[in-house]
PDB file of C-alpha atoms in Angstrom:
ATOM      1  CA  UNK D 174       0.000   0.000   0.000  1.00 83.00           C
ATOM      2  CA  UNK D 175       1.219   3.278  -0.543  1.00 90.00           C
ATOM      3  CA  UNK D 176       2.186   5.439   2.114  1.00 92.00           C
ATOM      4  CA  UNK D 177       3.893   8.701   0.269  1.00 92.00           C
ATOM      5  CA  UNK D 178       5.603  10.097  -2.552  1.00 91.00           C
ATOM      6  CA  UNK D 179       8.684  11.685  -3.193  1.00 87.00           C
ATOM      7  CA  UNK D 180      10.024  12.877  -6.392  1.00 87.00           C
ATOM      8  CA  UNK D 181      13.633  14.282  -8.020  1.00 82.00           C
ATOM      9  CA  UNK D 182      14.592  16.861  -9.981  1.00 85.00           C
ATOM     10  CA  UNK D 183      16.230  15.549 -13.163  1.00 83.00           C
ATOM     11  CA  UNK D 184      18.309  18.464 -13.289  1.00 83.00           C
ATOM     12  CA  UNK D 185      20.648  20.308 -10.836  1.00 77.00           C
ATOM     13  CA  UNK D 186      18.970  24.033 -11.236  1.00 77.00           C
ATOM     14  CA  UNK D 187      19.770  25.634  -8.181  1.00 77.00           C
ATOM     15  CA  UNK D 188      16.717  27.470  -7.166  1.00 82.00           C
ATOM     16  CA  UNK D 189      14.988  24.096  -6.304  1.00 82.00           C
ATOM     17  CA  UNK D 190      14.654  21.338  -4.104  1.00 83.00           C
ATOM     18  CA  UNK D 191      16.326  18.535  -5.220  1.00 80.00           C
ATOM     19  CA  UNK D 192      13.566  16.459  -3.463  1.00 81.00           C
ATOM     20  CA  UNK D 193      10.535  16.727  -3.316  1.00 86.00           C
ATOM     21  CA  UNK D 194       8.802  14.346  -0.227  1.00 87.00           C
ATOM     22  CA  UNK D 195       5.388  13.970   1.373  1.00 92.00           C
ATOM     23  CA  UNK D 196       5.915  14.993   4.938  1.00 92.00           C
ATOM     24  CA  UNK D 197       5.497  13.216   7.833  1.00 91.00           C
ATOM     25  CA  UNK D 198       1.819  11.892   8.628  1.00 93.00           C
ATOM     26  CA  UNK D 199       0.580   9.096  10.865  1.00 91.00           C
ATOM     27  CA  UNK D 200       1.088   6.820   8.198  1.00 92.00           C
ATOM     28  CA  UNK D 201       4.365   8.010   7.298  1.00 93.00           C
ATOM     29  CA  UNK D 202       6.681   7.608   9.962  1.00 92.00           C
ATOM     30  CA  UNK D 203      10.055   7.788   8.937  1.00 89.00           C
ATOM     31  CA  UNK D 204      11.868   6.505  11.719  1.00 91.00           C
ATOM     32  CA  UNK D 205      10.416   3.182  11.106  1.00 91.00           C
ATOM     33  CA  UNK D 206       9.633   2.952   7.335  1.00 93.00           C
ATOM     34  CA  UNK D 207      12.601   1.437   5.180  1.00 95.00           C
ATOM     35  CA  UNK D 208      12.225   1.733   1.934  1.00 95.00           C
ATOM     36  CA  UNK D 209      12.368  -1.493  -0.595  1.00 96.00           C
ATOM     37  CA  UNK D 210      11.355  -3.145   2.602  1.00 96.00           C
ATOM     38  CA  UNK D 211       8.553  -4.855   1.058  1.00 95.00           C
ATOM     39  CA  UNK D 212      10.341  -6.802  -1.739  1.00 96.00           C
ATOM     40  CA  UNK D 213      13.263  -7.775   1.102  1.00 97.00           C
ATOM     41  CA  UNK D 214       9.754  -9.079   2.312  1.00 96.00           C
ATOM     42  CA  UNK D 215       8.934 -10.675  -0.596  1.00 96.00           C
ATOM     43  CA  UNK D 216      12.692 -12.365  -0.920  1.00 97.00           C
ATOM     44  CA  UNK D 217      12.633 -13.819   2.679  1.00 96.00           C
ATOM     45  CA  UNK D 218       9.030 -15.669   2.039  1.00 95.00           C
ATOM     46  CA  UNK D 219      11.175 -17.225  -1.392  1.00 94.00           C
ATOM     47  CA  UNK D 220      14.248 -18.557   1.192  1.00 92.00           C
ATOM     48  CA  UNK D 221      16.204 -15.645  -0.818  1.00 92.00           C
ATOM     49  CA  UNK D 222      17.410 -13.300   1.552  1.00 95.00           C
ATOM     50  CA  UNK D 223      20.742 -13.864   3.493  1.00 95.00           C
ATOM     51  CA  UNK D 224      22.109 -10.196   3.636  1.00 97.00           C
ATOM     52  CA  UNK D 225      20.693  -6.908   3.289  1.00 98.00           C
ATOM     53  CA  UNK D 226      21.977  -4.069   1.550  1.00 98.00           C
ATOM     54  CA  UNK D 227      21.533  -0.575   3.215  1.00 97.00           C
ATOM     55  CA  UNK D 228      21.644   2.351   1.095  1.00 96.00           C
ATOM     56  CA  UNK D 229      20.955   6.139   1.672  1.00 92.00           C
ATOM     57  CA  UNK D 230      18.126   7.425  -0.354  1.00 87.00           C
ATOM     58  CA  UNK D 231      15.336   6.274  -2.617  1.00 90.00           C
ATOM     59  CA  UNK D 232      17.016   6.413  -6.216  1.00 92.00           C
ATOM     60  CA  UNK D 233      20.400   3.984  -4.732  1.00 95.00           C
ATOM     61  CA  UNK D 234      17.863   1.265  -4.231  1.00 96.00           C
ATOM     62  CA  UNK D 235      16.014   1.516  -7.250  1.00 96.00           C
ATOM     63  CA  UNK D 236      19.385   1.947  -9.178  1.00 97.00           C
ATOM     64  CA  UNK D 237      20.590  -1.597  -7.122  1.00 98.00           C
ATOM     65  CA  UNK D 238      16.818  -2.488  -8.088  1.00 98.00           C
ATOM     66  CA  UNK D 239      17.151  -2.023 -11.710  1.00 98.00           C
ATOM     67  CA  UNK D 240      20.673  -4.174 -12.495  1.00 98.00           C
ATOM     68  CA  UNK D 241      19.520  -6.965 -10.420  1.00 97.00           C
ATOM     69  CA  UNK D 242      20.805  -6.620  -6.541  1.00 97.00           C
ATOM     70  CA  UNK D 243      17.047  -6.351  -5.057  1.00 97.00           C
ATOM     71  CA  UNK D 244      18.108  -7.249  -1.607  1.00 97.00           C
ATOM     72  CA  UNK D 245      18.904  -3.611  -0.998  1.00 98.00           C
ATOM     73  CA  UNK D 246      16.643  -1.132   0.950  1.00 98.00           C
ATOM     74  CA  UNK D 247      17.050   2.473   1.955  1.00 96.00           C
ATOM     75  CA  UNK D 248      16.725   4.546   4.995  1.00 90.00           C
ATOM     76  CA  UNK D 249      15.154   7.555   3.019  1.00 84.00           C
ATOM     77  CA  UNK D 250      17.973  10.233   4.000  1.00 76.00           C
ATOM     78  CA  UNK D 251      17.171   9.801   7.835  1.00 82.00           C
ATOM     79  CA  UNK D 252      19.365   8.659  10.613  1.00 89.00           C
ATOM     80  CA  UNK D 253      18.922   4.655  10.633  1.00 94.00           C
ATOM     81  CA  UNK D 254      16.644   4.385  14.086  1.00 95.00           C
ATOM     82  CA  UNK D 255      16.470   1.306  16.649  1.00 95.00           C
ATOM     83  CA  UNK D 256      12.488   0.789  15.057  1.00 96.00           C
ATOM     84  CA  UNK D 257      14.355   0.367  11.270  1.00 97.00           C
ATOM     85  CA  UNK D 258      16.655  -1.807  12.822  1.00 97.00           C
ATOM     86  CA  UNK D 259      14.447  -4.673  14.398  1.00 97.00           C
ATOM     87  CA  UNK D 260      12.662  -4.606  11.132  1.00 97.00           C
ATOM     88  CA  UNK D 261      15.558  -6.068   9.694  1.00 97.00           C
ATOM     89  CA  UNK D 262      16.510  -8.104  11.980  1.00 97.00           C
ATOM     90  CA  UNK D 263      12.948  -9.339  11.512  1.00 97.00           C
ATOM     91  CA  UNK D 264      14.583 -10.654   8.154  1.00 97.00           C
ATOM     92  CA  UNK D 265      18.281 -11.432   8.097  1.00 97.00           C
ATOM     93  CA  UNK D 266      21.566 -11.767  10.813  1.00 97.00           C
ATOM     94  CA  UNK D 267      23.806  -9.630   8.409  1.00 97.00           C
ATOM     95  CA  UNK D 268      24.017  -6.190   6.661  1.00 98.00           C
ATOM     96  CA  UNK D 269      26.278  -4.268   4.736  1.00 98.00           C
ATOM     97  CA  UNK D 270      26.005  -0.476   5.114  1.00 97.00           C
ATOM     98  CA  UNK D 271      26.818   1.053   1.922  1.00 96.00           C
ATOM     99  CA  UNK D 272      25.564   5.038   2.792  1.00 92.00           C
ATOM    100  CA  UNK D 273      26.902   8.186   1.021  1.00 88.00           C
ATOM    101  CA  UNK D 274      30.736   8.869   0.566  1.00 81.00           C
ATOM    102  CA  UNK D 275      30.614  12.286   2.376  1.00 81.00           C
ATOM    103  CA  UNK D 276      31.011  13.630   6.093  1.00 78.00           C
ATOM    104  CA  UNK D 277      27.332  13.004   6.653  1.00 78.00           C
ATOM    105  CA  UNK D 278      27.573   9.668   5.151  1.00 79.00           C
ATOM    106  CA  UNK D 279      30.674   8.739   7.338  1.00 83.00           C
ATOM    107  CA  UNK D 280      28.365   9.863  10.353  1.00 85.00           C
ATOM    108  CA  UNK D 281      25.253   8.335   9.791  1.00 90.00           C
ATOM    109  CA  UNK D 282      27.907   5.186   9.234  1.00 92.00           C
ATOM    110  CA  UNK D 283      28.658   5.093  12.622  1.00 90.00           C
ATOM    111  CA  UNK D 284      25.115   5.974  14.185  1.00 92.00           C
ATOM    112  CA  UNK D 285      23.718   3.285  11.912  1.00 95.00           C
ATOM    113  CA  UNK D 286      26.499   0.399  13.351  1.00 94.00           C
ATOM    114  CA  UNK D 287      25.685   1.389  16.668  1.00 92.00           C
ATOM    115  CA  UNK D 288      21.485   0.948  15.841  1.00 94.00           C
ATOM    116  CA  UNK D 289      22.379  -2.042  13.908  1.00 96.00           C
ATOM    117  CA  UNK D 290      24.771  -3.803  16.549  1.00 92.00           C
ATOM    118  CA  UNK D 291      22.322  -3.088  19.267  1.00 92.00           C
ATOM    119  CA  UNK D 292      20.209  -5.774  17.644  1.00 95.00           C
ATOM    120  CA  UNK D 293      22.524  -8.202  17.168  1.00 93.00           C
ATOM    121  CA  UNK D 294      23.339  -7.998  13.544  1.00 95.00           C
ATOM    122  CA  UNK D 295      26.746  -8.507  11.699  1.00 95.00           C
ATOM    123  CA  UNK D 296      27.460  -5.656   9.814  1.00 96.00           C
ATOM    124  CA  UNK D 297      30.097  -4.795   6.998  1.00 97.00           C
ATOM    125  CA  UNK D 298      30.736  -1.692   5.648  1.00 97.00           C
ATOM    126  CA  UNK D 299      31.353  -0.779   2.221  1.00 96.00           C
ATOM    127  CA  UNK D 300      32.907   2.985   1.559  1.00 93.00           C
ATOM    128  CA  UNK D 301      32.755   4.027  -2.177  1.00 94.00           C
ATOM    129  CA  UNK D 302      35.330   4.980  -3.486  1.00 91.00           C
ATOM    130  CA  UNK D 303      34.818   7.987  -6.787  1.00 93.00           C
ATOM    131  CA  UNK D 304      31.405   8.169  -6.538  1.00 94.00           C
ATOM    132  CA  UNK D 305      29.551   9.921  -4.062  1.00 91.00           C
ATOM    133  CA  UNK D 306      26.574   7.280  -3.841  1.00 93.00           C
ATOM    134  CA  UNK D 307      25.896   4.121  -5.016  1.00 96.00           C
ATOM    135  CA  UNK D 308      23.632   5.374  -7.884  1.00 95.00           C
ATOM    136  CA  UNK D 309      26.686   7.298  -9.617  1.00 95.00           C
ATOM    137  CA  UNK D 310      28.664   4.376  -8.595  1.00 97.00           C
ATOM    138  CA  UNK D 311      26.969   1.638 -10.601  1.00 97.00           C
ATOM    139  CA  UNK D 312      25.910   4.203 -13.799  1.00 96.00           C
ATOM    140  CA  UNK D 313      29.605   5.073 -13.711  1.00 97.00           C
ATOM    141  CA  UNK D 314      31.278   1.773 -13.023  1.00 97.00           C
ATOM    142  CA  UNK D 315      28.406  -0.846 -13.775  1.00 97.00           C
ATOM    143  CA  UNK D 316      27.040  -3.405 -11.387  1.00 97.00           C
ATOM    144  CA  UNK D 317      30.300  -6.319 -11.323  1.00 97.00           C
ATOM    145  CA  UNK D 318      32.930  -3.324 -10.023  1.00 97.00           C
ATOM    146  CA  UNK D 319      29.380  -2.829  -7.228  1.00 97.00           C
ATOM    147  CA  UNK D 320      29.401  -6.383  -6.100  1.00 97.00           C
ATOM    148  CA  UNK D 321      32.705  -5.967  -5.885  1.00 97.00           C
ATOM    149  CA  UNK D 322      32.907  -3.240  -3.577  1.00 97.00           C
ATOM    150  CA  UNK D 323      30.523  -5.263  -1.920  1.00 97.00           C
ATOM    151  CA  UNK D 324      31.824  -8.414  -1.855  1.00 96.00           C
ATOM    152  CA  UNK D 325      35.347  -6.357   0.334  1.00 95.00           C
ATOM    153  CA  UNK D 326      33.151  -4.252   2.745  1.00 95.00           C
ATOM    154  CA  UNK D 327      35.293  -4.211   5.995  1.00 94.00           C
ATOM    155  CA  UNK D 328      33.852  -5.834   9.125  1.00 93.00           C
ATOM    156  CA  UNK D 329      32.047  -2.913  11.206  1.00 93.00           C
ATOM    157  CA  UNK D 330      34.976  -2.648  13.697  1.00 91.00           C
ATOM    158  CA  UNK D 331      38.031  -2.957  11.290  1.00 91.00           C
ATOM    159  CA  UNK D 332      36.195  -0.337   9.599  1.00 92.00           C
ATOM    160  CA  UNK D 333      36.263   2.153  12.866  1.00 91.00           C
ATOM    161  CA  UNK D 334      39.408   0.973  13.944  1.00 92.00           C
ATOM    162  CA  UNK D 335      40.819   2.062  10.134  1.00 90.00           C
ATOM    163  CA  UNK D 336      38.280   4.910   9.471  1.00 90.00           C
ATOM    164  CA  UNK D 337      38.822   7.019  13.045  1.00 88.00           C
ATOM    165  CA  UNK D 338      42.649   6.716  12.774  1.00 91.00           C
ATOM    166  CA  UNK D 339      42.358   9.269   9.909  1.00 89.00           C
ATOM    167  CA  UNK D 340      41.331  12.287  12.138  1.00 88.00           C
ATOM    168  CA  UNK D 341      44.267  11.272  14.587  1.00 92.00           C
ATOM    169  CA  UNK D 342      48.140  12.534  13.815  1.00 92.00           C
ATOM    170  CA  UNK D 343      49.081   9.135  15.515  1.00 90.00           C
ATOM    171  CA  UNK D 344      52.984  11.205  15.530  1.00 89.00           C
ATOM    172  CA  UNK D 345      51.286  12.817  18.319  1.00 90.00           C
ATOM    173  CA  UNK D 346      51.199  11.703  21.831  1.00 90.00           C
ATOM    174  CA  UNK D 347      47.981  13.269  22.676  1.00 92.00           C
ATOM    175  CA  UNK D 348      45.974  12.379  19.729  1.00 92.00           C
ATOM    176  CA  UNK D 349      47.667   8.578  19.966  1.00 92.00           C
ATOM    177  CA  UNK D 350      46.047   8.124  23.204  1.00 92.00           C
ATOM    178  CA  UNK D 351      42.260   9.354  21.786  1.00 93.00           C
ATOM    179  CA  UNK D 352      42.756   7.537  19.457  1.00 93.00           C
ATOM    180  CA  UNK D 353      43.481   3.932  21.948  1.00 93.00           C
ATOM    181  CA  UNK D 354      40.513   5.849  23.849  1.00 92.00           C
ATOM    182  CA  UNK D 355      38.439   5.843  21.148  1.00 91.00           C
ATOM    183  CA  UNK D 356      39.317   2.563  19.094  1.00 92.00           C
ATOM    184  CA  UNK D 357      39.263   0.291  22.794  1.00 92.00           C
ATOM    185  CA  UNK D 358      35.592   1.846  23.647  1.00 90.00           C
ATOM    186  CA  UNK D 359      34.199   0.419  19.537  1.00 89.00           C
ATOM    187  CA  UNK D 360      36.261  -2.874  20.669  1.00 90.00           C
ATOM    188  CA  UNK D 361      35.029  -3.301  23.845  1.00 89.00           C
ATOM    189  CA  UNK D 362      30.826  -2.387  23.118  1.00 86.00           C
ATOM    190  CA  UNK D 363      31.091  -4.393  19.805  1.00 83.00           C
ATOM    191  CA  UNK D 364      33.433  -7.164  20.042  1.00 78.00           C
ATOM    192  CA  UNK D 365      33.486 -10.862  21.632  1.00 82.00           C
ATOM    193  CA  UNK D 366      36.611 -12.024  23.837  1.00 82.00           C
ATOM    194  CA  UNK D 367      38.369 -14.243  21.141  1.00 82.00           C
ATOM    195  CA  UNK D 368      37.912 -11.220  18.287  1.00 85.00           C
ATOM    196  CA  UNK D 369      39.148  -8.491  20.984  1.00 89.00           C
ATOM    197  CA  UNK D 370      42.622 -10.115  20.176  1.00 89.00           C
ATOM    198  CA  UNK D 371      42.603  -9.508  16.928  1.00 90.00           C
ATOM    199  CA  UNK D 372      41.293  -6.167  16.625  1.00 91.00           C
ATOM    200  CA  UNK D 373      43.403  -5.463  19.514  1.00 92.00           C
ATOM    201  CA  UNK D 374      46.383  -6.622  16.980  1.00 92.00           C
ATOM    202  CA  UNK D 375      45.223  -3.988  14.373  1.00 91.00           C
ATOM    203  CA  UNK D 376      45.615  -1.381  17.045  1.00 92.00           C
ATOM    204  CA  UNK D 377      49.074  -2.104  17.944  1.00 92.00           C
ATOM    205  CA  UNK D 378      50.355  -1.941  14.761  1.00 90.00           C
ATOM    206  CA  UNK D 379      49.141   1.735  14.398  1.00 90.00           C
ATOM    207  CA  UNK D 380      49.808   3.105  17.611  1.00 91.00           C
ATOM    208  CA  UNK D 381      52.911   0.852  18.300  1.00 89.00           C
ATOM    209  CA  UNK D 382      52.064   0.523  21.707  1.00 89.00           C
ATOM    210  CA  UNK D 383      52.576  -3.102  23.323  1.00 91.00           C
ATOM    211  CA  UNK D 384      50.113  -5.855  22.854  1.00 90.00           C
ATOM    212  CA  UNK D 385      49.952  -6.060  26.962  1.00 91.00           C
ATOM    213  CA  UNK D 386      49.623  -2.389  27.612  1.00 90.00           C
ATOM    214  CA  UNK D 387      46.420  -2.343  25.457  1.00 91.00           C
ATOM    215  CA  UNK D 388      44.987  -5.551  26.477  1.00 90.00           C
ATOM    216  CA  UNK D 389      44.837  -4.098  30.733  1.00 89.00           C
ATOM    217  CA  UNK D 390      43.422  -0.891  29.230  1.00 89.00           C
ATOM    218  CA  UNK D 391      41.017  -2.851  27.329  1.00 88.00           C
ATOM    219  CA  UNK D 392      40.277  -4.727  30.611  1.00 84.00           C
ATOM    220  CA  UNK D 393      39.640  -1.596  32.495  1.00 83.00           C
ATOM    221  CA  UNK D 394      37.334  -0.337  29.885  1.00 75.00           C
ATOM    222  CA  UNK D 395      35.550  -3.666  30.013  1.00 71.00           C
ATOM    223  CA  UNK D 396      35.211  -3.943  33.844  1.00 68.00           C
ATOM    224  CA  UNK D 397      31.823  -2.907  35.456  1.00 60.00           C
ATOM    225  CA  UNK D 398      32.088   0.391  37.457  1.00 51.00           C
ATOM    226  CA  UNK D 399      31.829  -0.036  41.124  1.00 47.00           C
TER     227      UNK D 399
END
């Protein structure tokens, strides 16, 4: 059943929205509507659906849509919310996260793992790499080079670990210790015991601190406060 519309400008004339949506009513709630939702539907009642796709807006699903990779459903340009993901979770155990190439993409990316996780899914994320969204992506590089992008995404917490090491100068002493801060905090809310080691691994090598020193701050972080 229809619950809105939303159209886009075919051109880029600046004195326009590029979108055009039906606002929120009681039947549109966009904190809990995903859209493509209903074919993922569809694919789970077929025994079809293993992993889900999560894309940005409306036109990157029905671009995935139209060359074939219909697993894939979009959060509408919203924040992904706790309600979108037990929906999904409804469906499938894993996800890759495959949102816009900018700073707000890289955001959401992190609110969305943290939504996601709380559930209990296994997520992989998938950063694009000369094209800002997987629309331009596939019309510019076709659907194999997608799939293949896909096919590498980065498991949720090698992608932090790598990702939030870029706004550190790890030279530094002070940023080298927000960054441990930071990267031990993702490892400890997001990680089990045996894959601690190995993320712990991927920390050392960056911050070239020893294995040991890391593992009793990661225990520290881990123990409940009294």
């Amino acid at each position: 059943d229809v619950v809105a519309y939303s159209g886009r400008a075919v051109d880029d004339k600046v004195d326009r929205a590029k979108y055009k949506n039906t606002p929120q009513t009681m039947v549109f709630n966009k904190s809990e509507i995903l859209f493509g939702y209903n074919f993922a539907r569809d694919l789970k009642k077929e025994h079809m659906l293993d992993t889900l796709i999560i894309v940005e807006g409306h036109i990157d699903v029905i671009s995935c849509h139209q060359v074939g990779i219909t697993n894939t459903i979009g959060c509408m340009g919203t924040a992904l919310t706790n309600l979108h993901a037990k929906k999904i979770k409804q469906l499938v155990d894993n996800v890759i996260l495959c949102l816009d190439a900018d700073s707000a993409g890289a955001a959401a990316t992190y609110k969305a793992i943290d939504a996601l996780k709380e559930v209990g899914l296994n997520i992989k994320v998938v950063r694009l790499e000369g094209a800002k969204d997987p629309d331009e992506f596939i019309k510019k590089y076709g659907k194999d080079n997608f799939l293949n992008e896909l096919m590498n995404g980065l498991d949720c917490v090698d992608f932090i670990l790598k990702d939030s090491a870029k706004k550190y100068n790890l030279a530094s002493n002070l940023d080298r210790t927000n960054y441990i801060n930071e990267a031990l905090n993702y490892i400890s809310k997001f990680s089990t015991v045996a894959e601690q080691e190995i993320y712990l691994s991927e920390v050392q090598k960056l911050v070239k601190v020893p294995l040991d020193t890391l593992r009793k701050s990661l225990k520290r972080e881990t123990e409940p406060m009294h």
